[in-house]
PDB file of C-alpha atoms in Angstrom:
ATOM      1  CA  GLY I   1     112.850 106.966 139.573  1.00  0.00           C
ATOM      2  CA  ALA I   2     114.017 104.856 136.668  1.00  0.00           C
ATOM      3  CA  GLY I   3     113.141 107.438 134.049  1.00  0.00           C
ATOM      4  CA  VAL I   4     111.956 110.995 133.576  1.00  0.00           C
ATOM      5  CA  SER I   5     108.333 111.272 134.578  1.00  0.00           C
ATOM      6  CA  GLN I   6     106.005 113.968 133.264  1.00  0.00           C
ATOM      7  CA  SER I   7     102.486 114.777 134.300  1.00  0.00           C
ATOM      8  CA  PRO I   8      99.850 115.063 133.166  1.00  0.00           C
ATOM      9  CA  SER I   9     100.354 113.103 129.953  1.00  0.00           C
ATOM     10  CA  ASN I  10      97.492 114.992 128.331  1.00  0.00           C
ATOM     11  CA  LYS I  11      95.931 118.318 129.217  1.00  0.00           C
ATOM     12  CA  VAL I  12      93.036 120.080 127.540  1.00  0.00           C
ATOM     13  CA  THR I  13      92.435 123.613 128.733  1.00  0.00           C
ATOM     14  CA  GLU I  14      90.355 126.589 127.754  1.00  0.00           C
ATOM     15  CA  LYS I  15      91.987 129.595 126.192  1.00  0.00           C
ATOM     16  CA  GLY I  16      92.956 132.104 128.854  1.00  0.00           C
ATOM     17  CA  LYS I  17      93.390 129.587 131.662  1.00  0.00           C
ATOM     18  CA  ASP I  18      96.712 128.900 133.393  1.00  0.00           C
ATOM     19  CA  VAL I  19      98.323 125.455 133.264  1.00  0.00           C
ATOM     20  CA  GLU I  20     101.122 123.779 135.184  1.00  0.00           C
ATOM     21  CA  LEU I  21     103.178 120.963 133.748  1.00  0.00           C
ATOM     22  CA  ARG I  22     105.343 118.842 135.976  1.00  0.00           C
ATOM     23  CA  CYS I  23     108.641 117.065 135.367  1.00  0.00           C
ATOM     24  CA  ASP I  24     110.230 114.599 137.739  1.00  0.00           C
ATOM     25  CA  PRO I  25     113.805 113.998 136.526  1.00  0.00           C
ATOM     26  CA  ILE I  26     116.003 110.974 137.090  1.00  0.00           C
ATOM     27  CA  SER I  27     117.331 111.025 140.622  1.00  0.00           C
ATOM     28  CA  GLY I  28     120.761 112.658 140.790  1.00  0.00           C
ATOM     29  CA  HIS I  29     120.530 114.370 137.425  1.00  0.00           C
ATOM     30  CA  THR I  30     121.645 117.961 137.818  1.00  0.00           C
ATOM     31  CA  ALA I  31     120.643 119.272 134.387  1.00  0.00           C
ATOM     32  CA  LEU I  32     117.012 119.648 133.320  1.00  0.00           C
ATOM     33  CA  TYR I  33     115.618 120.953 130.057  1.00  0.00           C
ATOM     34  CA  TRP I  34     112.167 121.868 128.813  1.00  0.00           C
ATOM     35  CA  TYR I  35     111.396 121.656 125.098  1.00  0.00           C
ATOM     36  CA  ARG I  36     108.275 122.288 123.072  1.00  0.00           C
ATOM     37  CA  GLN I  37     107.378 120.252 120.030  1.00  0.00           C
ATOM     38  CA  SER I  38     104.575 121.321 117.727  1.00  0.00           C
ATOM     39  CA  LEU I  39     102.878 118.659 115.601  1.00  0.00           C
ATOM     40  CA  GLY I  40     105.412 117.035 113.277  1.00  0.00           C
ATOM     41  CA  GLN I  41     108.045 119.633 114.100  1.00  0.00           C
ATOM     42  CA  GLY I  42     111.440 119.680 115.743  1.00  0.00           C
ATOM     43  CA  LEU I  43     112.296 120.466 119.327  1.00  0.00           C
ATOM     44  CA  GLU I  44     112.108 124.078 120.430  1.00  0.00           C
ATOM     45  CA  PHE I  45     114.308 124.845 123.428  1.00  0.00           C
ATOM     46  CA  LEU I  46     112.499 126.634 126.262  1.00  0.00           C
ATOM     47  CA  ILE I  47     114.580 126.636 129.439  1.00  0.00           C
ATOM     48  CA  TYR I  48     117.612 124.906 130.969  1.00  0.00           C
ATOM     49  CA  PHE I  49     118.441 124.326 134.640  1.00  0.00           C
ATOM     50  CA  GLN I  50     121.944 123.247 135.680  1.00  0.00           C
ATOM     51  CA  GLY I  51     122.567 122.623 139.351  1.00  0.00           C
ATOM     52  CA  ASN I  52     122.326 125.786 141.429  1.00  0.00           C
ATOM     53  CA  SER I  53     123.171 128.103 138.536  1.00  0.00           C
ATOM     54  CA  ALA I  54     120.704 130.683 137.288  1.00  0.00           C
ATOM     55  CA  PRO I  55     118.503 129.021 134.649  1.00  0.00           C
ATOM     56  CA  ASP I  56     118.936 129.775 130.969  1.00  0.00           C
ATOM     57  CA  LYS I  57     115.536 131.182 130.043  1.00  0.00           C
ATOM     58  CA  SER I  58     116.518 132.335 126.585  1.00  0.00           C
ATOM     59  CA  GLY I  59     114.051 130.021 124.839  1.00  0.00           C
ATOM     60  CA  LEU I  60     110.886 131.056 126.642  1.00  0.00           C
ATOM     61  CA  PRO I  61     108.608 132.496 123.935  1.00  0.00           C
ATOM     62  CA  SER I  62     106.856 135.110 126.076  1.00  0.00           C
ATOM     63  CA  ASP I  63     106.451 136.323 129.641  1.00  0.00           C
ATOM     64  CA  ARG I  64     103.415 134.065 129.948  1.00  0.00           C
ATOM     65  CA  PHE I  65     105.868 131.182 130.273  1.00  0.00           C
ATOM     66  CA  SER I  66     107.841 130.525 133.436  1.00  0.00           C
ATOM     67  CA  ALA I  67     109.527 127.562 135.048  1.00  0.00           C
ATOM     68  CA  GLU I  68     111.032 126.717 138.369  1.00  0.00           C
ATOM     69  CA  ARG I  69     112.963 123.846 139.788  1.00  0.00           C
ATOM     70  CA  THR I  70     112.591 123.244 143.490  1.00  0.00           C
ATOM     71  CA  GLY I  71     115.366 121.617 145.489  1.00  0.00           C
ATOM     72  CA  GLY I  72     117.287 120.794 142.340  1.00  0.00           C
ATOM     73  CA  SER I  73     114.797 118.073 141.463  1.00  0.00           C
ATOM     74  CA  VAL I  74     111.188 118.467 140.320  1.00  0.00           C
ATOM     75  CA  SER I  75     110.456 121.200 137.813  1.00  0.00           C
ATOM     76  CA  THR I  76     107.207 122.939 136.961  1.00  0.00           C
ATOM     77  CA  LEU I  77     106.534 124.764 133.712  1.00  0.00           C
ATOM     78  CA  THR I  78     103.715 127.285 134.020  1.00  0.00           C
ATOM     79  CA  ILE I  79     101.871 128.852 131.115  1.00  0.00           C
ATOM     80  CA  GLN I  80      99.618 131.730 132.037  1.00  0.00           C
ATOM     81  CA  ARG I  81      96.628 132.912 129.996  1.00  0.00           C
ATOM     82  CA  THR I  82      97.049 130.074 127.508  1.00  0.00           C
ATOM     83  CA  GLN I  83      96.587 130.734 123.800  1.00  0.00           C
ATOM     84  CA  GLN I  84      95.764 128.296 121.030  1.00  0.00           C
ATOM     85  CA  GLU I  85      99.278 128.573 119.640  1.00  0.00           C
ATOM     86  CA  ASP I  86     100.545 127.121 122.926  1.00  0.00           C
ATOM     87  CA  SER I  87      99.103 123.757 121.889  1.00  0.00           C
ATOM     88  CA  ALA I  88     102.025 121.362 121.570  1.00  0.00           C
ATOM     89  CA  VAL I  89     103.829 118.531 123.288  1.00  0.00           C
ATOM     90  CA  TYR I  90     106.021 119.771 126.117  1.00  0.00           C
ATOM     91  CA  LEU I  91     109.021 117.522 126.693  1.00  0.00           C
ATOM     92  CA  CYS I  92     111.281 117.457 129.697  1.00  0.00           C
ATOM     93  CA  ALA I  93     114.749 115.895 129.758  1.00  0.00           C
ATOM     94  CA  SER I  94     117.385 115.451 132.427  1.00  0.00           C
ATOM     95  CA  SER I  95     121.055 114.555 132.425  1.00  0.00           C
ATOM     96  CA  LEU I  96     123.963 114.107 134.789  1.00  0.00           C
ATOM     97  CA  GLY I  97     125.466 117.304 133.438  1.00  0.00           C
ATOM     98  CA  GLY I  98     129.147 118.144 133.512  1.00  0.00           C
ATOM     99  CA  THR I  99     131.781 116.960 131.081  1.00  0.00           C
ATOM    100  CA  GLY I 100     130.920 113.333 131.709  1.00  0.00           C
ATOM    101  CA  SER I 101     127.381 113.746 130.467  1.00  0.00           C
ATOM    102  CA  LYS I 102     126.193 111.111 128.020  1.00  0.00           C
ATOM    103  CA  GLY I 103     123.314 113.038 126.640  1.00  0.00           C
ATOM    104  CA  TYR I 104     120.033 113.147 128.388  1.00  0.00           C
ATOM    105  CA  THR I 105     116.876 111.156 128.909  1.00  0.00           C
ATOM    106  CA  PHE I 106     113.507 112.430 127.814  1.00  0.00           C
ATOM    107  CA  GLY I 107     110.145 111.981 129.415  1.00  0.00           C
ATOM    108  CA  SER I 108     107.143 111.015 127.288  1.00  0.00           C
ATOM    109  CA  GLY I 109     105.874 114.569 127.290  1.00  0.00           C
ATOM    110  CA  THR I 110     102.671 116.409 128.128  1.00  0.00           C
ATOM    111  CA  ARG I 111     100.348 116.979 125.195  1.00  0.00           C
ATOM    112  CA  LEU I 112      98.698 120.350 125.758  1.00  0.00           C
ATOM    113  CA  THR I 113      95.618 121.294 123.782  1.00  0.00           C
ATOM    114  CA  VAL I 114      94.191 124.784 124.174  1.00  0.00           C
ATOM    115  CA  VAL I 115      90.598 125.071 122.969  1.00  0.00           C
TER     116      VAL I 115
ATOM    117  CA  GLY H   1     123.240 132.185 117.988  1.00  0.00           C
ATOM    118  CA  GLN H   2     123.946 128.554 117.393  1.00  0.00           C
ATOM    119  CA  GLN H   3     122.584 127.103 114.153  1.00  0.00           C
ATOM    120  CA  LEU H   4     122.123 123.380 113.713  1.00  0.00           C
ATOM    121  CA  ASN H   5     120.979 122.232 110.293  1.00  0.00           C
ATOM    122  CA  GLN H   6     119.663 118.710 109.831  1.00  0.00           C
ATOM    123  CA  SER H   7     118.915 117.146 106.463  1.00  0.00           C
ATOM    124  CA  PRO H   8     116.976 115.788 104.833  1.00  0.00           C
ATOM    125  CA  GLN H   9     113.713 116.902 106.445  1.00  0.00           C
ATOM    126  CA  SER H  10     111.979 113.711 105.391  1.00  0.00           C
ATOM    127  CA  MET H  11     112.707 110.502 103.526  1.00  0.00           C
ATOM    128  CA  PHE H  12     110.540 107.862 101.886  1.00  0.00           C
ATOM    129  CA  ILE H  13     112.435 104.641 101.282  1.00  0.00           C
ATOM    130  CA  GLN H  14     111.824 101.005 100.503  1.00  0.00           C
ATOM    131  CA  GLU H  15     112.420  98.357 103.135  1.00  0.00           C
ATOM    132  CA  GLY H  16     115.961  97.036 102.824  1.00  0.00           C
ATOM    133  CA  GLU H  17     117.467 100.284 101.566  1.00  0.00           C
ATOM    134  CA  ASP H  18     120.216 102.141 103.378  1.00  0.00           C
ATOM    135  CA  VAL H  19     119.571 105.604 104.810  1.00  0.00           C
ATOM    136  CA  SER H  20     121.861 108.518 105.500  1.00  0.00           C
ATOM    137  CA  MET H  21     121.134 111.784 107.299  1.00  0.00           C
ATOM    138  CA  ASN H  22     123.410 114.504 108.606  1.00  0.00           C
ATOM    139  CA  CYS H  23     123.716 117.572 110.746  1.00  0.00           C
ATOM    140  CA  THR H  24     125.958 120.598 110.446  1.00  0.00           C
ATOM    141  CA  SER H  25     126.515 123.367 112.962  1.00  0.00           C
ATOM    142  CA  SER H  26     127.778 126.909 112.796  1.00  0.00           C
ATOM    143  CA  SER H  27     130.225 126.303 115.631  1.00  0.00           C
ATOM    144  CA  ILE H  28     132.081 123.393 117.141  1.00  0.00           C
ATOM    145  CA  PHE H  29     130.579 120.867 119.503  1.00  0.00           C
ATOM    146  CA  ASN H  30     132.292 118.512 121.953  1.00  0.00           C
ATOM    147  CA  THR H  31     129.537 115.901 121.817  1.00  0.00           C
ATOM    148  CA  TRP H  32     127.148 114.744 119.116  1.00  0.00           C
ATOM    149  CA  LEU H  33     124.086 112.662 119.858  1.00  0.00           C
ATOM    150  CA  TRP H  34     121.486 110.946 117.714  1.00  0.00           C
ATOM    151  CA  TYR H  35     117.969 110.312 118.981  1.00  0.00           C
ATOM    152  CA  LYS H  36     114.915 108.548 117.574  1.00  0.00           C
ATOM    153  CA  GLN H  37     111.368 109.540 118.426  1.00  0.00           C
ATOM    154  CA  ASP H  38     108.432 107.200 117.963  1.00  0.00           C
ATOM    155  CA  PRO H  39     104.913 108.671 117.751  1.00  0.00           C
ATOM    156  CA  GLY H  40     103.597 109.735 121.148  1.00  0.00           C
ATOM    157  CA  GLU H  41     106.912 109.157 122.881  1.00  0.00           C
ATOM    158  CA  GLY H  42     109.894 111.221 123.900  1.00  0.00           C
ATOM    159  CA  PRO H  43     113.140 110.906 121.924  1.00  0.00           C
ATOM    160  CA  VAL H  44     115.374 107.988 122.844  1.00  0.00           C
ATOM    161  CA  LEU H  45     119.164 108.097 122.605  1.00  0.00           C
ATOM    162  CA  LEU H  46     120.619 105.906 119.844  1.00  0.00           C
ATOM    163  CA  ILE H  47     124.286 106.828 119.646  1.00  0.00           C
ATOM    164  CA  ALA H  48     126.604 109.243 121.463  1.00  0.00           C
ATOM    165  CA  LEU H  49     129.892 110.530 120.014  1.00  0.00           C
ATOM    166  CA  TYR H  50     132.569 112.284 122.066  1.00  0.00           C
ATOM    167  CA  LYS H  51     135.658 112.702 119.882  1.00  0.00           C
ATOM    168  CA  ALA H  52     136.296 114.246 116.493  1.00  0.00           C
ATOM    169  CA  GLY H  53     136.567 111.497 113.898  1.00  0.00           C
ATOM    170  CA  GLU H  54     134.878 108.925 116.135  1.00  0.00           C
ATOM    171  CA  LEU H  55     132.843 106.297 114.292  1.00  0.00           C
ATOM    172  CA  THR H  56     130.385 104.323 116.397  1.00  0.00           C
ATOM    173  CA  SER H  57     127.930 101.580 115.537  1.00  0.00           C
ATOM    174  CA  ASN H  58     124.816 100.338 117.286  1.00  0.00           C
ATOM    175  CA  GLY H  59     123.441  97.370 115.367  1.00  0.00           C
ATOM    176  CA  ARG H  60     122.421  98.581 111.908  1.00  0.00           C
ATOM    177  CA  LEU H  61     123.129 102.199 112.893  1.00  0.00           C
ATOM    178  CA  THR H  62     126.457 103.923 112.354  1.00  0.00           C
ATOM    179  CA  ALA H  63     127.258 107.505 113.275  1.00  0.00           C
ATOM    180  CA  GLN H  64     130.362 109.645 112.931  1.00  0.00           C
ATOM    181  CA  PHE H  65     131.634 112.772 114.654  1.00  0.00           C
ATOM    182  CA  GLY H  66     133.048 114.976 111.911  1.00  0.00           C
ATOM    183  CA  ILE H  67     136.716 115.919 112.033  1.00  0.00           C
ATOM    184  CA  THR H  68     135.870 119.629 111.981  1.00  0.00           C
ATOM    185  CA  ARG H  69     133.597 119.032 115.029  1.00  0.00           C
ATOM    186  CA  LYS H  70     130.885 120.896 113.163  1.00  0.00           C
ATOM    187  CA  ASP H  71     129.075 117.959 111.617  1.00  0.00           C
ATOM    188  CA  SER H  72     127.853 114.426 112.145  1.00  0.00           C
ATOM    189  CA  PHE H  73     126.067 111.814 110.107  1.00  0.00           C
ATOM    190  CA  LEU H  74     123.872 108.823 110.887  1.00  0.00           C
ATOM    191  CA  ASN H  75     123.535 105.842 108.585  1.00  0.00           C
ATOM    192  CA  ILE H  76     120.947 103.086 108.868  1.00  0.00           C
ATOM    193  CA  SER H  77     121.635  99.959 106.865  1.00  0.00           C
ATOM    194  CA  ALA H  78     119.034  97.512 105.531  1.00  0.00           C
ATOM    195  CA  SER H  79     116.063  99.524 106.833  1.00  0.00           C
ATOM    196  CA  ILE H  80     113.052  97.766 108.310  1.00  0.00           C
ATOM    197  CA  PRO H  81     109.508  99.061 108.979  1.00  0.00           C
ATOM    198  CA  SER H  82     110.199  99.661 112.678  1.00  0.00           C
ATOM    199  CA  ASP H  83     112.876 102.199 111.730  1.00  0.00           C
ATOM    200  CA  VAL H  84     110.009 104.605 110.996  1.00  0.00           C
ATOM    201  CA  GLY H  85     110.120 107.683 113.191  1.00  0.00           C
ATOM    202  CA  ILE H  86     111.774 111.055 113.551  1.00  0.00           C
ATOM    203  CA  TYR H  87     115.544 111.139 113.998  1.00  0.00           C
ATOM    204  CA  PHE H  88     117.130 114.088 115.774  1.00  0.00           C
ATOM    205  CA  CYS H  89     120.745 115.090 116.047  1.00  0.00           C
ATOM    206  CA  ALA H  90     121.931 117.077 119.028  1.00  0.00           C
ATOM    207  CA  GLY H  91     125.212 118.783 119.788  1.00  0.00           C
ATOM    208  CA  ARG H  92     126.676 119.931 123.085  1.00  0.00           C
ATOM    209  CA  ASP H  93     128.777 123.064 123.243  1.00  0.00           C
ATOM    210  CA  ASN H  94     131.551 124.001 125.667  1.00  0.00           C
ATOM    211  CA  PHE H  95     128.974 125.522 128.019  1.00  0.00           C
ATOM    212  CA  ASN H  96     127.331 122.111 128.383  1.00  0.00           C
ATOM    213  CA  LYS H  97     124.246 123.251 126.522  1.00  0.00           C
ATOM    214  CA  PHE H  98     122.569 120.997 123.968  1.00  0.00           C
ATOM    215  CA  TYR H  99     121.098 122.083 120.661  1.00  0.00           C
ATOM    216  CA  PHE H 100     118.760 119.950 118.569  1.00  0.00           C
ATOM    217  CA  GLY H 101     118.335 119.647 114.851  1.00  0.00           C
ATOM    218  CA  SER H 102     114.846 119.980 113.386  1.00  0.00           C
ATOM    219  CA  GLY H 103     114.583 116.252 112.739  1.00  0.00           C
ATOM    220  CA  THR H 104     114.493 113.843 109.810  1.00  0.00           C
ATOM    221  CA  LYS H 105     111.193 112.036 109.361  1.00  0.00           C
ATOM    222  CA  LEU H 106     111.812 108.542 108.044  1.00  0.00           C
ATOM    223  CA  ASN H 107     109.130 106.545 106.280  1.00  0.00           C
ATOM    224  CA  VAL H 108     109.821 102.933 105.270  1.00  0.00           C
ATOM    225  CA  LYS H 109     107.608 101.145 102.762  1.00  0.00           C
ATOM    226  CA  PRO H 110     107.379  97.384 103.303  1.00  0.00           C
TER     227      PRO H 110
END
């Protein structure tokens, strides 16, 4: 597609439930990032996929968080047993990767509210 | 780990004033980027810098890649109300990984 697409745009869930957030990157982009942004705060790195390499999961805050990227394209971020502190905007970004990368393009995010 | 410090955290300025914000890192980067985020949207790329010392403009915005490769600044001249938003710097290291600053929240009073 023309841009990075994220779904859903808003998600309200009950504490303890699992949620899945989807990111559809720009076609051909090999690098994909997930970030979390709490209200009025900066971007917190979660996970980074680059081509077929093992993902960099160093930013995942707990083992309740996991992500996968199927076929080098669509990515899903899963949060199990959600907690209220998980409430935030989850942003996905993709880029061409490699030394020619010109930065990356963000989606509009998924606003997650855990009640 | 990598540390990226962005300042100031927030600014309140009058329309027409110039603005300056900067980022410093604990290690060198090979790319510096500046993004702007409007409420409810994802960040949008404003300027990309690829060489130490590079000075690039985009309309009223000017950014520079520091000679030490550990810093960058963004200037906005003659600010207008639509400049309101959060500005993020980002740096890319030699492993092709990006790091973001914590953002500068800009408020412009008409």
